[in-house]
Structure formats: structure tokens, C-alpha cells
Amino acid sequence: MAHPLSGQLTGKVAFITGAGRGIGRGIALILAERGAAVCISDISSSESESVAGEIKQAGGKALAAPSDVTDAASVANAAQLAIRRLGKIDIAVANAGVIGAKGFENRDRYNEDDWDMTYGVNVRGLVHTADAVIPHMKERRQGRIINISSQGGRTPRGVRLVANTITPYLVSKAAAIQWTHALAIEMGPYNISVNTVCPGLLWTPMFDRIAQQNITADPSLRGKTPHEVFEMSVKARVPLGRAQTPEDIGRAVAFLASDDASEITGQALNVNGGSIMS
Ligand SMILES: NC(=O)c1ccc[n+]([C@@H]2O[C@H](COP(=O)([O-])OP(=O)(O)OC[C@H]3O[C@@H](n4cnc5c(N)ncnc54)[C@H](O)[C@@H]3O)[C@@H](O)[C@H]2O)c1
């Protein structure tokens, strides 16, 4: 039987960054299931192609248009390709994110490279993604921009087991929320809404790196696997007692992209099983 919301986004086109795996892939699968045509834009060409292929195989409409969100021209080119090939962009999801620079998981404290990397992707990347679609959305006087932040952007608590060493990431994710607020005010007159989804704890390649870094920084975790550390976090923090899935985040994005959310802008929505509540 078809999903009751399967037609929710029929006729819409979504552009999603970092959609080659993890949460971005989950968002793409849900938006496609709800009827949207989706443009998969990841820095990895092979992963962009693979997710687009998966969606087409399931009967959906998808296009791979790889881009590096740290490079404004690269995202703008990918968005232009989506507009040419899919006709328009109604929904832009700025999901691409990183926890730190290369080798972060082996350091017990962040360094300059981690600040540059998290700011380049998690903050400037959101700005570049918005810049790539805003002229088109303004012209059409409609659009939905959805940024993926983190519950760690609301409070530094709730992300790891011991003292924070993912500080650059947390600060970049707070910036993503403030960026959402500022852009929502700027874009309101053009009927473009801007919202954030703040995911909780998800077992993706990103969390694997966080858990590895926890083990590096906290001797009491030595001998545990990254997945065991992740499970400890979930058990300690989540009232609903379970991790979230990429599809859970996709369903929140689908809601914010739908007609049901037409009066919602400038908001940050936690999808975290209750692990933080503000
Ligand atoms: N996993 C979690 O528990 C969690 C929790 C809260 C928020 N988030 C956020 O959700 C988003 C997705 O996280 P994930 O867990 O799926 O991570 P992930 O590392 O599994 O996937 C991130 C994707 O982004 C792509 N990417 C990285 N740099 C890029 C760039 N410069 N340009 C384009 N694409 C790039 C990667 O190739 C990858 O496909 C991130 O913004 C992350 O901060 C994740």
C-alpha cells in the first residue's frame, strides 16, 4: 500500500547537499517517496550517482549533480544544472556537514584545521547553498530552505560522554541556527521560508568519527568499539531510548517542505527522541 503521504510533495523539486550517504541520503529517499524530484549533490560523485540511481530504480525522479559546498561556484553550477534538468528548485536542503578536519578522530583536542573545516562546510556551505538558489526562488516568489544543524548547536551538552573536544563543530552548528533566523527575516518578503532541523544521535559515518575521537580523548573508553560508545550515549541521554534514523530526519524535512508548514519560518526543530528539550 502506498504511504498515506506519498503525494505530499508531488510536483516539487528538491536540491539536497551532502546527500550521498547518511542523513542526506535519508532525506532524499523520503522526499522522493513523497513525490518530489530530487537533485543529489554530494562532494562524492560516485555516491551522488549511487543515491540518484537507487531512487530512479525505485521509480522516483532523481539527478546527480555533485558539488563542494565550500566552493560557491561549485554549488551554484550544481543548482543551475538542477534547474535546467528538473525545471526549477522549490526546496533546498543544506545538509552537508563535517565533524572536523582530516585526522580529527586521532587528536585529543581540536586544532586550527578543525575550525577552518567546520566553518567552511557547516557555516559557509549553508550560505553558498542559499546563495545558489535564492535568485531563482526570489524570481518565483516562493521557496523553502531547510538547513541541517544539530542539537549540539543549541547546547554543548548532550553530544558526547566526556568534556567537549568537538567544540568547533558545536559552535558551527549554533551559527547554522542563527544563520537560519537572520535569513528567514531577510527572505520573508519573498515568500521564502528558512528553517532548521536539529538531529539528535544517528549512527552514520560522522558519528563513527565522533565516537572514535571520544575513545582517543577519554582513557575510560579504551577497549570499547565506536558503536558501543554511540550506544552508551543513546542509553544515557535519549528519553525515547533509541537512536534516530536518517529517514526520521527526512520526515521532518518533508513536513517543513510541505504546504502544511507554509506559516513556519525561522524555526529550529529538534528530532532527537527528547535528548534535549529546548
Ligand atoms: N549523525 C549524527 O548523529 C548527526 C547529529 C546531528 C546533526 N548531524 C548533521 O547532519 C548532517 C549529515 O550528517 P551525517 O551524519 O549524515 O554525516 P556523514 O558524514 O555520514 O555524511 C555527510 C555527507 O556530506 C558530504 N560532504 C562532506 N563535505 C562536503 C562538501 N564540502 N560538499 C558537499 N558534500 C560534502 C559527505 O561526502 C557525506 O556524504 C550534517 O550536517 C551533520 O552535522 C548529524
Short mmCIF file of C-alpha atoms and ligand atoms in Angstrom, two decimals:
data_model
loop_
_atom_site.label_atom_id
_atom_site.label_comp_id
_atom_site.label_asym_id
_atom_site.label_seq_id
_atom_site.Cartn_x
_atom_site.Cartn_y
_atom_site.Cartn_z
CA MET A 1 0.00 0.00 0.00
CA ALA A 2 1.29 3.49 -0.83
CA HIS A 3 2.42 5.64 2.09
CA PRO A 4 -0.51 7.94 3.14
CA LEU A 5 1.70 10.99 2.48
CA SER A 6 3.11 9.67 -0.80
CA GLY A 7 1.69 12.59 -2.80
CA GLN A 8 2.68 15.26 -0.24
CA LEU A 9 5.46 16.71 -2.45
CA THR A 10 4.29 15.71 -5.90
CA GLY A 11 5.41 18.26 -8.49
CA LYS A 12 8.12 19.72 -6.21
CA VAL A 13 11.86 19.71 -6.91
CA ALA A 14 14.40 19.42 -4.09
CA PHE A 15 18.13 20.17 -4.15
CA ILE A 16 19.98 18.37 -1.33
CA THR A 17 23.65 18.78 -0.43
CA GLY A 18 25.69 16.02 1.17
CA ALA A 19 23.05 13.54 0.00
CA GLY A 20 25.45 10.77 -1.00
CA ARG A 21 25.11 8.91 2.31
CA GLY A 22 23.89 9.17 5.91
CA ILE A 23 21.24 11.73 6.79
CA GLY A 24 21.30 13.43 3.37
CA ARG A 25 20.55 10.13 1.67
CA GLY A 26 17.68 9.50 4.13
CA ILE A 27 16.24 12.94 3.37
CA ALA A 28 16.49 12.28 -0.38
CA LEU A 29 14.74 8.89 -0.08
CA ILE A 30 11.86 10.34 1.94
CA LEU A 31 11.36 13.41 -0.30
CA ALA A 32 11.38 11.13 -3.36
CA GLU A 33 8.92 8.75 -1.69
CA ARG A 34 6.65 11.75 -1.09
CA GLY A 35 6.70 12.56 -4.82
CA ALA A 36 9.46 15.17 -5.20
CA ALA A 37 12.11 15.05 -7.92
CA VAL A 38 15.44 15.22 -6.11
CA CYS A 39 18.86 16.52 -7.06
CA ILE A 40 21.60 14.66 -5.16
CA SER A 41 24.56 16.96 -4.63
CA ASP A 42 27.45 15.46 -2.68
CA ILE A 43 31.17 16.14 -2.89
CA SER A 44 31.50 12.49 -3.88
CA SER A 45 30.42 11.95 -7.49
CA SER A 46 30.14 8.19 -7.11
CA GLU A 47 27.93 8.47 -4.00
CA SER A 48 25.77 11.16 -5.68
CA GLU A 49 25.29 8.83 -8.67
CA SER A 50 24.61 5.86 -6.43
CA VAL A 51 21.79 7.53 -4.44
CA ALA A 52 20.26 9.04 -7.61
CA GLY A 53 20.37 5.55 -9.19
CA GLU A 54 18.73 3.99 -6.14
CA ILE A 55 15.85 6.48 -6.31
CA LYS A 56 15.37 6.02 -10.06
CA GLN A 57 15.40 2.25 -9.58
CA ALA A 58 12.54 2.62 -7.09
CA GLY A 59 10.52 4.61 -9.67
CA GLY A 60 11.40 8.13 -8.47
CA LYS A 61 12.88 11.08 -10.34
CA ALA A 62 16.47 11.96 -9.44
CA LEU A 63 19.53 13.70 -10.80
CA ALA A 64 23.14 13.54 -9.59
CA ALA A 65 24.87 16.94 -9.57
CA PRO A 66 27.97 16.70 -7.37
CA SER A 67 29.28 19.85 -5.68
CA ASP A 68 31.64 21.01 -2.98
CA VAL A 69 29.68 23.37 -0.71
CA THR A 70 32.86 25.18 0.38
CA ASP A 71 33.10 26.49 -3.20
CA ALA A 72 30.29 28.93 -4.04
CA ALA A 73 30.67 28.44 -7.81
CA SER A 74 30.54 24.66 -7.47
CA VAL A 75 27.16 24.70 -5.65
CA ALA A 76 25.80 27.40 -7.97
CA ASN A 77 26.68 25.25 -11.00
CA ALA A 78 25.01 22.20 -9.46
CA ALA A 79 21.85 24.20 -8.67
CA GLN A 80 21.78 25.59 -12.23
CA LEU A 81 22.05 22.05 -13.58
CA ALA A 82 19.11 21.01 -11.39
CA ILE A 83 17.04 23.96 -12.64
CA ARG A 84 17.86 23.13 -16.28
CA ARG A 85 17.25 19.41 -15.99
CA LEU A 86 14.40 19.32 -13.44
CA GLY A 87 12.77 22.64 -14.35
CA LYS A 88 13.04 24.52 -11.01
CA ILE A 89 14.03 24.24 -7.35
CA ASP A 90 11.26 24.53 -4.74
CA ILE A 91 13.18 23.10 -1.78
CA ALA A 92 16.88 23.44 -0.90
CA VAL A 93 18.24 21.28 1.90
CA ALA A 94 21.68 22.35 3.15
CA ASN A 95 22.69 19.11 4.81
CA ALA A 96 26.41 18.65 4.02
CA GLY A 97 28.39 18.77 7.26
CA VAL A 98 31.65 17.65 8.81
CA ILE A 99 32.79 17.00 12.37
CA GLY A 100 36.38 18.14 11.87
CA ALA A 101 39.36 18.10 9.56
CA LYS A 102 41.34 15.05 8.42
CA GLY A 103 42.74 13.09 11.37
CA PHE A 104 40.34 14.70 13.87
CA GLU A 105 39.43 11.32 15.35
CA ASN A 106 43.07 10.71 16.33
CA ARG A 107 43.54 14.04 18.14
CA ASP A 108 42.59 14.58 21.77
CA ARG A 109 41.86 18.25 21.12
CA TYR A 110 40.77 20.27 18.11
CA ASN A 111 43.18 22.38 16.11
CA GLU A 112 43.08 25.26 13.61
CA ASP A 113 42.25 22.91 10.75
CA ASP A 114 39.12 21.73 12.59
CA TRP A 115 37.91 25.34 12.95
CA ASP A 116 38.53 26.02 9.26
CA MET A 117 36.88 22.81 8.11
CA THR A 118 33.76 23.03 10.27
CA TYR A 119 33.27 26.70 9.42
CA GLY A 120 33.95 26.10 5.71
CA VAL A 121 31.40 23.32 5.36
CA ASN A 122 28.88 23.78 8.20
CA VAL A 123 28.56 27.58 8.01
CA ARG A 124 29.88 28.96 4.71
CA GLY A 125 28.49 25.85 2.97
CA LEU A 126 24.97 26.80 4.11
CA VAL A 127 25.48 30.35 2.87
CA HIS A 128 26.74 29.11 -0.52
CA THR A 129 23.78 26.73 -0.84
CA ALA A 130 21.29 29.51 -0.09
CA ASP A 131 23.07 31.90 -2.47
CA ALA A 132 22.83 29.26 -5.20
CA VAL A 133 19.02 29.10 -5.03
CA ILE A 134 17.86 32.49 -3.72
CA PRO A 135 17.83 34.42 -7.04
CA HIS A 136 15.68 31.64 -8.59
CA MET A 137 13.37 31.44 -5.56
CA LYS A 138 13.02 35.24 -5.38
CA GLU A 139 12.05 35.34 -9.04
CA ARG A 140 9.35 32.73 -8.41
CA ARG A 141 8.39 34.35 -5.10
CA GLN A 142 8.39 31.01 -3.37
CA GLY A 143 10.82 28.60 -1.82
CA ARG A 144 11.78 26.52 1.19
CA ILE A 145 15.31 26.50 2.54
CA ILE A 146 16.00 23.89 5.21
CA ASN A 147 19.35 23.85 7.00
CA ILE A 148 20.54 20.82 8.92
CA SER A 149 22.08 21.92 12.21
CA SER A 150 22.34 19.69 15.29
CA GLN A 151 21.01 19.54 18.82
CA GLY A 152 24.65 20.35 19.64
CA GLY A 153 24.02 23.76 18.09
CA ARG A 154 21.52 24.51 20.87
CA THR A 155 23.62 23.35 23.79
CA PRO A 156 27.06 21.78 24.05
CA ARG A 157 25.56 19.18 26.38
CA GLY A 158 24.05 16.03 25.01
CA VAL A 159 26.51 15.20 22.29
CA ARG A 160 29.34 13.28 23.91
CA LEU A 161 30.16 11.45 27.09
CA VAL A 162 33.09 13.44 28.48
CA ALA A 163 34.45 17.00 28.24
CA ASN A 164 33.91 18.50 24.83
CA THR A 165 36.55 18.29 22.17
CA ILE A 166 34.15 18.82 19.29
CA THR A 167 33.86 22.50 20.15
CA PRO A 168 34.40 23.85 16.61
CA TYR A 169 31.56 21.63 15.37
CA LEU A 170 29.20 22.75 18.13
CA VAL A 171 29.95 26.42 17.51
CA SER A 172 29.45 25.99 13.77
CA LYS A 173 26.08 24.33 14.39
CA ALA A 174 24.98 27.24 16.64
CA ALA A 175 25.95 29.55 13.78
CA ALA A 176 23.73 27.49 11.48
CA ILE A 177 20.73 28.24 13.72
CA GLN A 178 21.48 31.96 13.87
CA TRP A 179 22.02 31.97 10.10
CA THR A 180 18.55 30.44 9.74
CA HIS A 181 17.00 33.18 11.90
CA ALA A 182 18.75 36.00 10.04
CA LEU A 183 17.98 34.60 6.59
CA ALA A 184 14.33 33.94 7.49
CA ILE A 185 13.90 37.66 8.25
CA GLU A 186 15.67 38.64 5.02
CA MET A 187 13.68 36.21 2.85
CA GLY A 188 10.23 36.64 4.42
CA PRO A 189 9.12 39.36 1.97
CA TYR A 190 9.83 36.98 -0.94
CA ASN A 191 7.68 34.16 0.47
CA ILE A 192 10.77 32.04 1.06
CA SER A 193 10.78 30.21 4.40
CA VAL A 194 14.01 29.24 6.12
CA ASN A 195 14.05 26.62 8.88
CA THR A 196 16.50 24.30 10.62
CA VAL A 197 16.25 20.69 11.65
CA CYS A 198 18.39 19.71 14.65
CA PRO A 199 19.04 15.96 14.58
CA GLY A 200 19.93 14.06 17.77
CA LEU A 201 22.04 10.89 17.70
CA LEU A 202 22.35 8.88 14.48
CA TRP A 203 24.75 6.08 13.65
CA THR A 204 26.33 7.41 10.45
CA PRO A 205 29.98 7.68 9.32
CA MET A 206 30.03 11.06 11.10
CA PHE A 207 29.11 9.57 14.47
CA ASP A 208 31.65 6.80 13.94
CA ARG A 209 34.31 9.57 13.84
CA ILE A 210 32.85 11.30 16.94
CA ALA A 211 32.94 8.01 18.87
CA GLN A 212 36.49 7.29 17.72
CA GLN A 213 37.52 10.74 18.93
CA ASN A 214 35.77 10.11 22.28
CA ILE A 215 37.86 6.98 22.67
CA THR A 216 41.06 8.88 21.82
CA ALA A 217 40.25 11.65 24.32
CA ASP A 218 38.85 9.58 27.21
CA PRO A 219 41.00 6.75 28.60
CA SER A 220 37.96 5.22 30.36
CA LEU A 221 36.52 4.37 26.94
CA ARG A 222 39.57 2.46 25.72
CA GLY A 223 38.70 -1.07 24.60
CA LYS A 224 35.20 -0.08 23.53
CA THR A 225 34.18 -0.02 19.89
CA PRO A 226 32.88 3.25 18.40
CA HIS A 227 29.43 1.69 18.09
CA GLU A 228 29.44 0.71 21.77
CA VAL A 229 30.30 4.31 22.68
CA PHE A 230 27.43 5.51 20.48
CA GLU A 231 25.03 3.08 22.19
CA MET A 232 26.20 4.33 25.62
CA SER A 233 25.38 7.90 24.53
CA VAL A 234 21.92 6.89 23.37
CA LYS A 235 21.20 4.98 26.57
CA ALA A 236 22.41 7.82 28.78
CA ARG A 237 20.58 10.62 27.02
CA VAL A 238 17.53 9.76 24.98
CA PRO A 239 14.17 9.62 26.81
CA LEU A 240 12.64 7.58 23.98
CA GLY A 241 15.56 5.18 24.41
CA ARG A 242 16.58 4.84 20.78
CA ALA A 243 18.76 6.46 18.15
CA GLN A 244 17.20 8.42 15.30
CA THR A 245 17.44 7.29 11.69
CA PRO A 246 18.20 9.32 8.54
CA GLU A 247 14.59 8.72 7.48
CA ASP A 248 13.35 10.28 10.76
CA ILE A 249 15.18 13.45 9.77
CA GLY A 250 13.79 13.13 6.23
CA ARG A 251 10.21 13.08 7.56
CA ALA A 252 10.78 16.33 9.49
CA VAL A 253 12.28 17.92 6.35
CA ALA A 254 9.30 16.70 4.29
CA PHE A 255 6.93 18.37 6.74
CA LEU A 256 8.83 21.69 6.62
CA ALA A 257 8.84 21.48 2.81
CA SER A 258 5.11 20.74 2.61
CA ASP A 259 2.07 23.04 2.33
CA ASP A 260 1.26 22.16 5.96
CA ALA A 261 4.28 24.24 7.05
CA SER A 262 3.52 27.36 4.99
CA GLU A 263 3.38 29.62 8.09
CA ILE A 264 6.54 28.23 9.70
CA THR A 265 9.79 30.13 9.24
CA GLY A 266 12.86 30.91 11.32
CA GLN A 267 12.36 27.83 13.48
CA ALA A 268 14.71 25.10 14.68
CA LEU A 269 13.04 21.71 15.10
CA ASN A 270 14.65 19.07 17.31
CA VAL A 271 14.34 15.49 16.06
CA ASN A 272 16.16 13.80 18.90
CA GLY A 273 13.92 11.46 20.92
CA GLY A 274 13.80 14.16 23.62
CA SER A 275 17.51 14.19 24.47
CA ILE A 276 17.49 17.95 24.77
CA MET A 277 14.22 19.84 25.07
CA SER A 278 14.87 23.41 24.05
N1 LIG B 1 24.99 11.77 12.70
C1 LIG B 1 24.50 12.49 13.68
O1 LIG B 1 24.29 12.00 14.81
C2 LIG B 1 24.16 13.95 13.47
C3 LIG B 1 23.56 14.62 14.54
C4 LIG B 1 23.23 15.96 14.38
C5 LIG B 1 23.45 16.60 13.17
N2 LIG B 1 24.02 15.92 12.14
C6 LIG B 1 24.21 16.68 10.88
O2 LIG B 1 23.57 16.03 9.79
C7 LIG B 1 24.27 16.28 8.57
C8 LIG B 1 24.62 14.97 7.89
O3 LIG B 1 25.42 14.22 8.81
P1 LIG B 1 25.72 12.65 8.63
O4 LIG B 1 25.70 12.07 9.98
O5 LIG B 1 24.86 12.08 7.56
O6 LIG B 1 27.24 12.76 8.15
P2 LIG B 1 28.07 11.87 7.10
O7 LIG B 1 29.49 12.20 7.33
O8 LIG B 1 27.65 10.46 7.17
O9 LIG B 1 27.59 12.46 5.68
C9 LIG B 1 27.92 13.76 5.29
C10 LIG B 1 27.85 13.85 3.79
O10 LIG B 1 28.25 15.18 3.43
C11 LIG B 1 29.18 15.09 2.35
N3 LIG B 1 30.08 16.24 2.36
C12 LIG B 1 31.10 16.48 3.22
N4 LIG B 1 31.74 17.61 2.88
C13 LIG B 1 31.09 18.10 1.79
C14 LIG B 1 31.29 19.24 0.97
N5 LIG B 1 32.30 20.10 1.19
N6 LIG B 1 30.43 19.45 -0.06
C15 LIG B 1 29.43 18.58 -0.31
N7 LIG B 1 29.22 17.46 0.41
C16 LIG B 1 30.03 17.23 1.46
C17 LIG B 1 29.93 13.79 2.56
O11 LIG B 1 30.53 13.32 1.37
C18 LIG B 1 28.81 12.89 3.09
O12 LIG B 1 28.15 12.22 2.03
C19 LIG B 1 25.50 17.10 8.96
O13 LIG B 1 25.25 18.47 8.76
C20 LIG B 1 25.65 16.79 10.44
O14 LIG B 1 26.35 17.80 11.12
C21 LIG B 1 24.39 14.61 12.25
#
